[in-house]
Coordinates of C-alpha atoms and ligand atoms in Angstrom, one line a residue:
X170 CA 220.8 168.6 75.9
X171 CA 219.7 167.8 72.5
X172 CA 222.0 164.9 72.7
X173 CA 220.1 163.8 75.6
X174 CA 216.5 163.9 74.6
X175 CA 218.0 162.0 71.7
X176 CA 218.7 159.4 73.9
X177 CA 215.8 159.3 75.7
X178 CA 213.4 159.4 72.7
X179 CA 215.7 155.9 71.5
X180 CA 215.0 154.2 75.1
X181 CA 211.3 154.9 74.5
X182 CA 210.9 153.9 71.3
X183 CA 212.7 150.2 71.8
X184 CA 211.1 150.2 75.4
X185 CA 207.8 150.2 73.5
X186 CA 208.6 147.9 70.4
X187 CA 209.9 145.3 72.9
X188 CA 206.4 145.6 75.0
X189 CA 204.2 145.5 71.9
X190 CA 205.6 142.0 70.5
X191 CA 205.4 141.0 74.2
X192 CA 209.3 140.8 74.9
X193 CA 210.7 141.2 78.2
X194 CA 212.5 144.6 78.2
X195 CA 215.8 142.6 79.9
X196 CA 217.7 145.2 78.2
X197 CA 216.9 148.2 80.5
X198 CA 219.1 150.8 80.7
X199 CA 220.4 151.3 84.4
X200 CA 220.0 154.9 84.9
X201 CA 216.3 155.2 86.4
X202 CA 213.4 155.4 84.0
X203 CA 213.4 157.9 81.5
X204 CA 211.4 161.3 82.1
X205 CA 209.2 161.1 78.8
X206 CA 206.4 163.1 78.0
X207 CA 204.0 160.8 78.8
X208 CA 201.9 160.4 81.9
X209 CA 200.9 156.8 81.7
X210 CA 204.1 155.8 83.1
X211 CA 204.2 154.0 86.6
X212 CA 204.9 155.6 89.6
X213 CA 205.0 154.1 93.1
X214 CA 202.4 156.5 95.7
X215 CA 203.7 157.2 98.9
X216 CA 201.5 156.1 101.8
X217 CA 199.0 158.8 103.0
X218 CA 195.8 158.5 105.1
X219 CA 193.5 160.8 104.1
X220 CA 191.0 159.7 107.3
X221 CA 193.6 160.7 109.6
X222 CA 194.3 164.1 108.2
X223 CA 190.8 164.8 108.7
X224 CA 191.2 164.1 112.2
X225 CA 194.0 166.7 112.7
X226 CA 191.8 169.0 110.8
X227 CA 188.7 168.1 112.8
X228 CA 190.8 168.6 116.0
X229 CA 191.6 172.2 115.3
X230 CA 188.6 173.4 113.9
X231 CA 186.7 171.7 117.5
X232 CA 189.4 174.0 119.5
X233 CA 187.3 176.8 118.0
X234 CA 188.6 179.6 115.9
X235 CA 192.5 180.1 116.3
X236 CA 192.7 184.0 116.1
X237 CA 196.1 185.1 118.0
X238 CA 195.3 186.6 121.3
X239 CA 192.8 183.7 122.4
X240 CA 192.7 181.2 124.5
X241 CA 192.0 178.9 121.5
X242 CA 194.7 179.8 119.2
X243 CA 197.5 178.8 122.7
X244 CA 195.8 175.4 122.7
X245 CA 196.3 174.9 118.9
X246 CA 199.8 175.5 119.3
X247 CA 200.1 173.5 122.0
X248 CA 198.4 170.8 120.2
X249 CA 200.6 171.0 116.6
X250 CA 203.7 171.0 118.6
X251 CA 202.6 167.8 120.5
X252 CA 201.9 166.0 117.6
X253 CA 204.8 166.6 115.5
X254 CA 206.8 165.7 118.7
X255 CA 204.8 162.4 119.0
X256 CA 205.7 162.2 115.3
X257 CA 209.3 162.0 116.4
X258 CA 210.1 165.8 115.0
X259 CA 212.5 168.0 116.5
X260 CA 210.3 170.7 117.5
X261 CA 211.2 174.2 117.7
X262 CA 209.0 177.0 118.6
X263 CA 209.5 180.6 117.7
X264 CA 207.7 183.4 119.6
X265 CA 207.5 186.8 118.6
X266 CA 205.1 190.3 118.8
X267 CA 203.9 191.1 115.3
X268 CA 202.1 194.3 114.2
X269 CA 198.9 193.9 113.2
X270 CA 197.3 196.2 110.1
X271 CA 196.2 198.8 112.6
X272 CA 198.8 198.9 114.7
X273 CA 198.0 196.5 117.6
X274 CA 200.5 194.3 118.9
X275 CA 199.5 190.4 118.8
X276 CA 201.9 187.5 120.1
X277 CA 202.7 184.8 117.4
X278 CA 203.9 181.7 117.3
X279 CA 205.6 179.7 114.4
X280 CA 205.8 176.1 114.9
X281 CA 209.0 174.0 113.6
X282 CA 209.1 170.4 113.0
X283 CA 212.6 168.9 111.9
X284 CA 213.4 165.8 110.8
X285 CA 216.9 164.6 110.8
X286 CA 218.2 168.9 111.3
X287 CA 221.6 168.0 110.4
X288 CA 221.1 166.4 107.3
X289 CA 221.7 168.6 103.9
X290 CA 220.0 169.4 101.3
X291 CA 217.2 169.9 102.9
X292 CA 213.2 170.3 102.0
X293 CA 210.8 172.2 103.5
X294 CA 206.9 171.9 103.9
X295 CA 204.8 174.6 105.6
X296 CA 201.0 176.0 105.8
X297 CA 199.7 178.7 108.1
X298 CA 197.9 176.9 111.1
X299 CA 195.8 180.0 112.2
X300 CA 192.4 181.4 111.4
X301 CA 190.8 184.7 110.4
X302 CA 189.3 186.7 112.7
X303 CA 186.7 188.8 110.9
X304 CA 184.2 186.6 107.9
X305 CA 184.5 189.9 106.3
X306 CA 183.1 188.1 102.9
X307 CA 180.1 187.1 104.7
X308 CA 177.5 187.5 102.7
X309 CA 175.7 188.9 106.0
X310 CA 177.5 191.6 107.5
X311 CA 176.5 191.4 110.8
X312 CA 179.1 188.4 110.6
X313 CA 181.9 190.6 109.3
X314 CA 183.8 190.6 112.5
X315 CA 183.3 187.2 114.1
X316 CA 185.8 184.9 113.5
X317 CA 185.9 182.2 111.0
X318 CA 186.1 178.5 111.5
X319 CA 188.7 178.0 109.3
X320 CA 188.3 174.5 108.6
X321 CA 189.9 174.8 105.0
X322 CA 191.4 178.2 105.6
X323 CA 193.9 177.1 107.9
X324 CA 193.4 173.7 109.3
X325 CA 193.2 172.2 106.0
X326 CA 197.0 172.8 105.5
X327 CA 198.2 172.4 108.9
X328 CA 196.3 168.6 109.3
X329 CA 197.7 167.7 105.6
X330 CA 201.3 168.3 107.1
X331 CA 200.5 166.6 110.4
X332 CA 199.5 163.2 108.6
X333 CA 202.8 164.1 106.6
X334 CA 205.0 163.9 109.7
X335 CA 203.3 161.1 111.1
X336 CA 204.5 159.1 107.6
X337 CA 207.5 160.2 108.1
X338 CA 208.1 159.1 111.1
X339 CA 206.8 155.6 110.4
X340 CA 209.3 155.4 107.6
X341 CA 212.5 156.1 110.1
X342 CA 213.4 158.6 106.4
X343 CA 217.2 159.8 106.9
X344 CA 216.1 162.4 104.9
X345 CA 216.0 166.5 106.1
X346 CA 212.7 167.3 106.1
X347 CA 211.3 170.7 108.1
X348 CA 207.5 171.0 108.5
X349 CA 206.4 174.5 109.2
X350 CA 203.2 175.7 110.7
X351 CA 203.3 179.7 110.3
X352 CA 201.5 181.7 112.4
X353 CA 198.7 185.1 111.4
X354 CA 198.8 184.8 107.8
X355 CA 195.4 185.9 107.6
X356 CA 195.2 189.1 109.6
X357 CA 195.4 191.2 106.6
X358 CA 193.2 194.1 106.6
X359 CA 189.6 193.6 106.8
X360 CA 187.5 194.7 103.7
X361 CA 185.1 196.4 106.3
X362 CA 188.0 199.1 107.1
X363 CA 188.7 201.8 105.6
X364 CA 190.6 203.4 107.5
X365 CA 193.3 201.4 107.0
X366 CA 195.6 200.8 103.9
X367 CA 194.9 197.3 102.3
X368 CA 198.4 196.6 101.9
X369 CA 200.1 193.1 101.3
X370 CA 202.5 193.3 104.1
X371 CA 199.5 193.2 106.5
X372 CA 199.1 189.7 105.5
X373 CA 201.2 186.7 106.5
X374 CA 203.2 188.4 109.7
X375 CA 204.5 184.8 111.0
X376 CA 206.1 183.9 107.3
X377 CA 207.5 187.1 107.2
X378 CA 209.0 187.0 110.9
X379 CA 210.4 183.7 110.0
X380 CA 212.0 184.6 106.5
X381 CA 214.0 187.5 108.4
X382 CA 215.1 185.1 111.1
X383 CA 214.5 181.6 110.5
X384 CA 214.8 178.9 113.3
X385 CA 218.4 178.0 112.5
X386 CA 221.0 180.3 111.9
X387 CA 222.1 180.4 107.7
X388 CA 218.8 178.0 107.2
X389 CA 219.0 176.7 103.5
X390 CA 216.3 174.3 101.7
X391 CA 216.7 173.0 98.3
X392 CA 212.7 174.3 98.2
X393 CA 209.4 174.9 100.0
X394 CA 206.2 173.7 99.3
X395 CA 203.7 175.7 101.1
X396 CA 200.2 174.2 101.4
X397 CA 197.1 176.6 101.6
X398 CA 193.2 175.8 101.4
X399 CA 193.8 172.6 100.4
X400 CA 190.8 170.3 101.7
X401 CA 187.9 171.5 99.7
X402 CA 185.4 169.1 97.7
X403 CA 186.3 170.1 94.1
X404 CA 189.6 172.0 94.6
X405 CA 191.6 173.4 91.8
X406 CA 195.4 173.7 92.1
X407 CA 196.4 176.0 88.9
X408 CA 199.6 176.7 88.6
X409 CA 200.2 180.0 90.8
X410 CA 202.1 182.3 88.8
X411 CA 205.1 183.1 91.8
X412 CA 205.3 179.6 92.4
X413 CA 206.0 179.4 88.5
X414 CA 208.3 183.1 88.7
X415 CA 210.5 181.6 91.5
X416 CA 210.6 178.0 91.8
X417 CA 209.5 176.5 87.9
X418 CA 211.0 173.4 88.3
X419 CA 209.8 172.6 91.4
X420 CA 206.3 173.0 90.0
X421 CA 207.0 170.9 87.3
X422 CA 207.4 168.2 89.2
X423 CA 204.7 168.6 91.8
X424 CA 202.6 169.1 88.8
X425 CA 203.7 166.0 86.8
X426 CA 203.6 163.9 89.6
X427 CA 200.0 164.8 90.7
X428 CA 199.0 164.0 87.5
X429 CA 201.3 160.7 86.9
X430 CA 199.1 159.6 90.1
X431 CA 195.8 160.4 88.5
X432 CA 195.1 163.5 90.5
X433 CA 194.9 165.9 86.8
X434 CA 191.5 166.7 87.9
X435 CA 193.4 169.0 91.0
X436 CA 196.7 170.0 89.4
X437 CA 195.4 171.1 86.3
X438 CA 197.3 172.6 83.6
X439 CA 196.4 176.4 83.8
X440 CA 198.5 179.1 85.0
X441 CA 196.9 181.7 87.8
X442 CA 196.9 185.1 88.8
X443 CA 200.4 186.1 91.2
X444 CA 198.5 185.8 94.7
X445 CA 200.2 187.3 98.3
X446 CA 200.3 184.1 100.4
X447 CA 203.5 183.2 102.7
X448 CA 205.1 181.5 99.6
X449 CA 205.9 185.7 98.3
X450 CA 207.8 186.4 101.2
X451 CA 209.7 183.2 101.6
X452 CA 211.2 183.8 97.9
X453 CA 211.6 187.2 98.2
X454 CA 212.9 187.9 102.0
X455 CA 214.1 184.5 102.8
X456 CA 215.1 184.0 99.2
X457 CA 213.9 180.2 99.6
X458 CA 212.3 178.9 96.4
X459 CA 209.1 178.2 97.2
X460 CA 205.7 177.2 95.4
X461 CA 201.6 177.4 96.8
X462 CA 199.3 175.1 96.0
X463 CA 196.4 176.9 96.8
X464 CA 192.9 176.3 96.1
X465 CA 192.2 178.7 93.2
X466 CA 189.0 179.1 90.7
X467 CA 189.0 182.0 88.4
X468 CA 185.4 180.9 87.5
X469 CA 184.2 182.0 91.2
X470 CA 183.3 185.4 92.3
X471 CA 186.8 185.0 94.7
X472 CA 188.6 182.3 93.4
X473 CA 188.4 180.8 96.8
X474 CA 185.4 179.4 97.2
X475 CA 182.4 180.8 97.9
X476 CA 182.5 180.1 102.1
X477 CA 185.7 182.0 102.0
X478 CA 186.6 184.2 104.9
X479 CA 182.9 183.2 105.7
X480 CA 181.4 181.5 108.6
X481 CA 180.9 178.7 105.8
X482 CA 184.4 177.8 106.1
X483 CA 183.7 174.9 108.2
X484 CA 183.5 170.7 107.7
X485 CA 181.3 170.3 105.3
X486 CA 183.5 171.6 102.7
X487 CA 186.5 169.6 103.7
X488 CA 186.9 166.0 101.7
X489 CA 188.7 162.9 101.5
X490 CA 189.9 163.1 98.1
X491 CA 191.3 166.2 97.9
X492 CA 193.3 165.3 101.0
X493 CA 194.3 162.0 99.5
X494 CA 194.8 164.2 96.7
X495 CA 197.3 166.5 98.1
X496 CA 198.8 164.8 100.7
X497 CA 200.1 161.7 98.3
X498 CA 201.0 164.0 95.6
X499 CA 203.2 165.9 97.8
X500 CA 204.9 163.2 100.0
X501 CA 205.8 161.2 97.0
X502 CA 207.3 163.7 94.9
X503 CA 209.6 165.1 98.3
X504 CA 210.4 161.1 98.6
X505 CA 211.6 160.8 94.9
Ligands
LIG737 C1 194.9 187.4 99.7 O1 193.7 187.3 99.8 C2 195.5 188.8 99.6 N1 195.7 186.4 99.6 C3 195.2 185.1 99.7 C4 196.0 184.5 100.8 C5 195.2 183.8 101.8 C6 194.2 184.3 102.5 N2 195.2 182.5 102.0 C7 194.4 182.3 102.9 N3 193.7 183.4 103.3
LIG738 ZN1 192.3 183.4 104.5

């Protein structure tokens, strides 16, 4: 190791004297560039269309909210499995009855998009597509149990990943690449009841289905990348700290790469609290390691934002950059 970074540090140094006396550097050495410390170096982004993304995310928020049990939330999933087909993924759906935090029985519905589903190793991207049914952080509380919009809480993550597969598909990739759409991450216990404990497990029912029984039998990724609340004007992605716990490296490279393509001002250099989101319970049931970037600032009442679980969460708050943001930073690091 020491040997290594040796080596390296010798690379950069003649890499830079030969580029300061304005010398070809004909003498590169073959292996790829070297991993230095600094961010300046080059690094090709992949294509991503942040206008279209906002159309998948437009789409689903027009459906109206997508609370399991409606006649909306069916449609949605009718509609994400559509376009991931028309996106040339294998698509596989996986029905199930989830308990809810008090007990009632809802129908779910995870939605699986494979790309080439025999090739190994394989990488896996996911985001919960549906929406909270109570704004129980409303600030009034008349609107504590109507449903939210969910533009960013939900739709946000789930249109990110659609403009993902459509890339992908334009790019004929051999890799193996699984895009997955969870269902009733956010049904966790309202803050209005309590009656009720507020326990973790009452959040993110579709992850945990699926990391008991995934789609494919023995199902093995290299590592997940879940994406959550990641269309807001302004977003933060600190370093979550399970993502960090589980799946270090992986971070470190999201991280560095976000940054290499100018995108510090999202993947900032902080470390944040542990937070339950579907990323827990693929690393710890599935045993998948898997990382959230999820918008998080400790300087807000939340962290979330403050039209979180609100009726707020709508359009307005969802912007170009941050998808351009996200979406790039995450398709060219799985393509490197
Ligand atoms: C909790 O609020 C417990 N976890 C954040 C996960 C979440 C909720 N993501 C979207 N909505
Ligand atoms: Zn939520």
């Amino acid at each position: 190791m020491p040997m290594n970074r040796f080596c390296i540090f010798l690379v950069s140094i003649a890499a830079c004297a030969c580029q300061a006396c304005g010398h070809k550097a004909e003498t590169r050495p073959q292996a790829s560039p070297a991993p230095t410390a600094s961010s300046t170096s080059s690094i090709t982004p992949a294509e991503f269309s942040a206008d279209s993304a906002m159309v998948f995310i437009q789409e689903q928020v027009d459906m109206g909210p997508r609370v399991p049990g409606t006649a909306a939330h069916q449609r949605c999933a009718d509609y994400l499995a559509l376009q991931l087909q028309r996106f040339g993924a294998d698509v596989m759906q996986q029905e199930a009855v989830a308990r809810r935090y008090d007990g009632q029985q809802v129908g779910i519905r995870n939605i699986i998009g494979s790309y080439n589903p025999d090739a190994k190793p394989r990488i896996m991207l996911c985001a919960h597509w549906d929406s909270r049914p109570w704004a129980d952080q409303d600030e009034d509380p008349r609107n504590h149990r109507t449903p939210i919009p969910g533009a960013n809480d939900g739709a946000s993550g789930a249109g990110v990943l659609l403009e993902i597969a459509r890339q992908l598909h334009a790019m004929q990739t051999p890799r193996g690449i699984d895009l997955i759409l969870f269902d009733a991450e956010d049904m966790g216990t309202p803050q209005f009841d309590d009656s009720h404990p507020h326990d973790e497990t009452t959040w993110c029912l579709g992850s945990q289905h699926w990391s008991h029984a995934p789609h494919r039998f023995n199902y093995r990724a290299q590592y997940a990348i879940l994406l959550d609340m990641v269309g807001a004007k302004d977003a933060r992605f600190p370093r979550e700290y399970f993502s960090t716990y589980f799946a270090a490296s992986t971070v470190e490279k999201i991280w560095k790469t976000g940054q290499r393509l100018g995108y510090d001002r999202y993947f900032i250099d902080q470390e944040s609290s542990p937070l339950t989101d579907d990323h827990y319970f693929i690393n710890t049931i599935a045993n998948i390691p898997c990382i959230d970037i999820v918008h998080y600032n400790p300087d807000t009442p939340t962290g979330f934002g403050s039209y979180w679980h609100t009726l707020n969460d709508n359009m307005d708050n969802i912007d170009l950059q941050t998808l351009q943001a996200v979406g790039t930073t995450v398709l060219t690091s799985i393509l490197n």
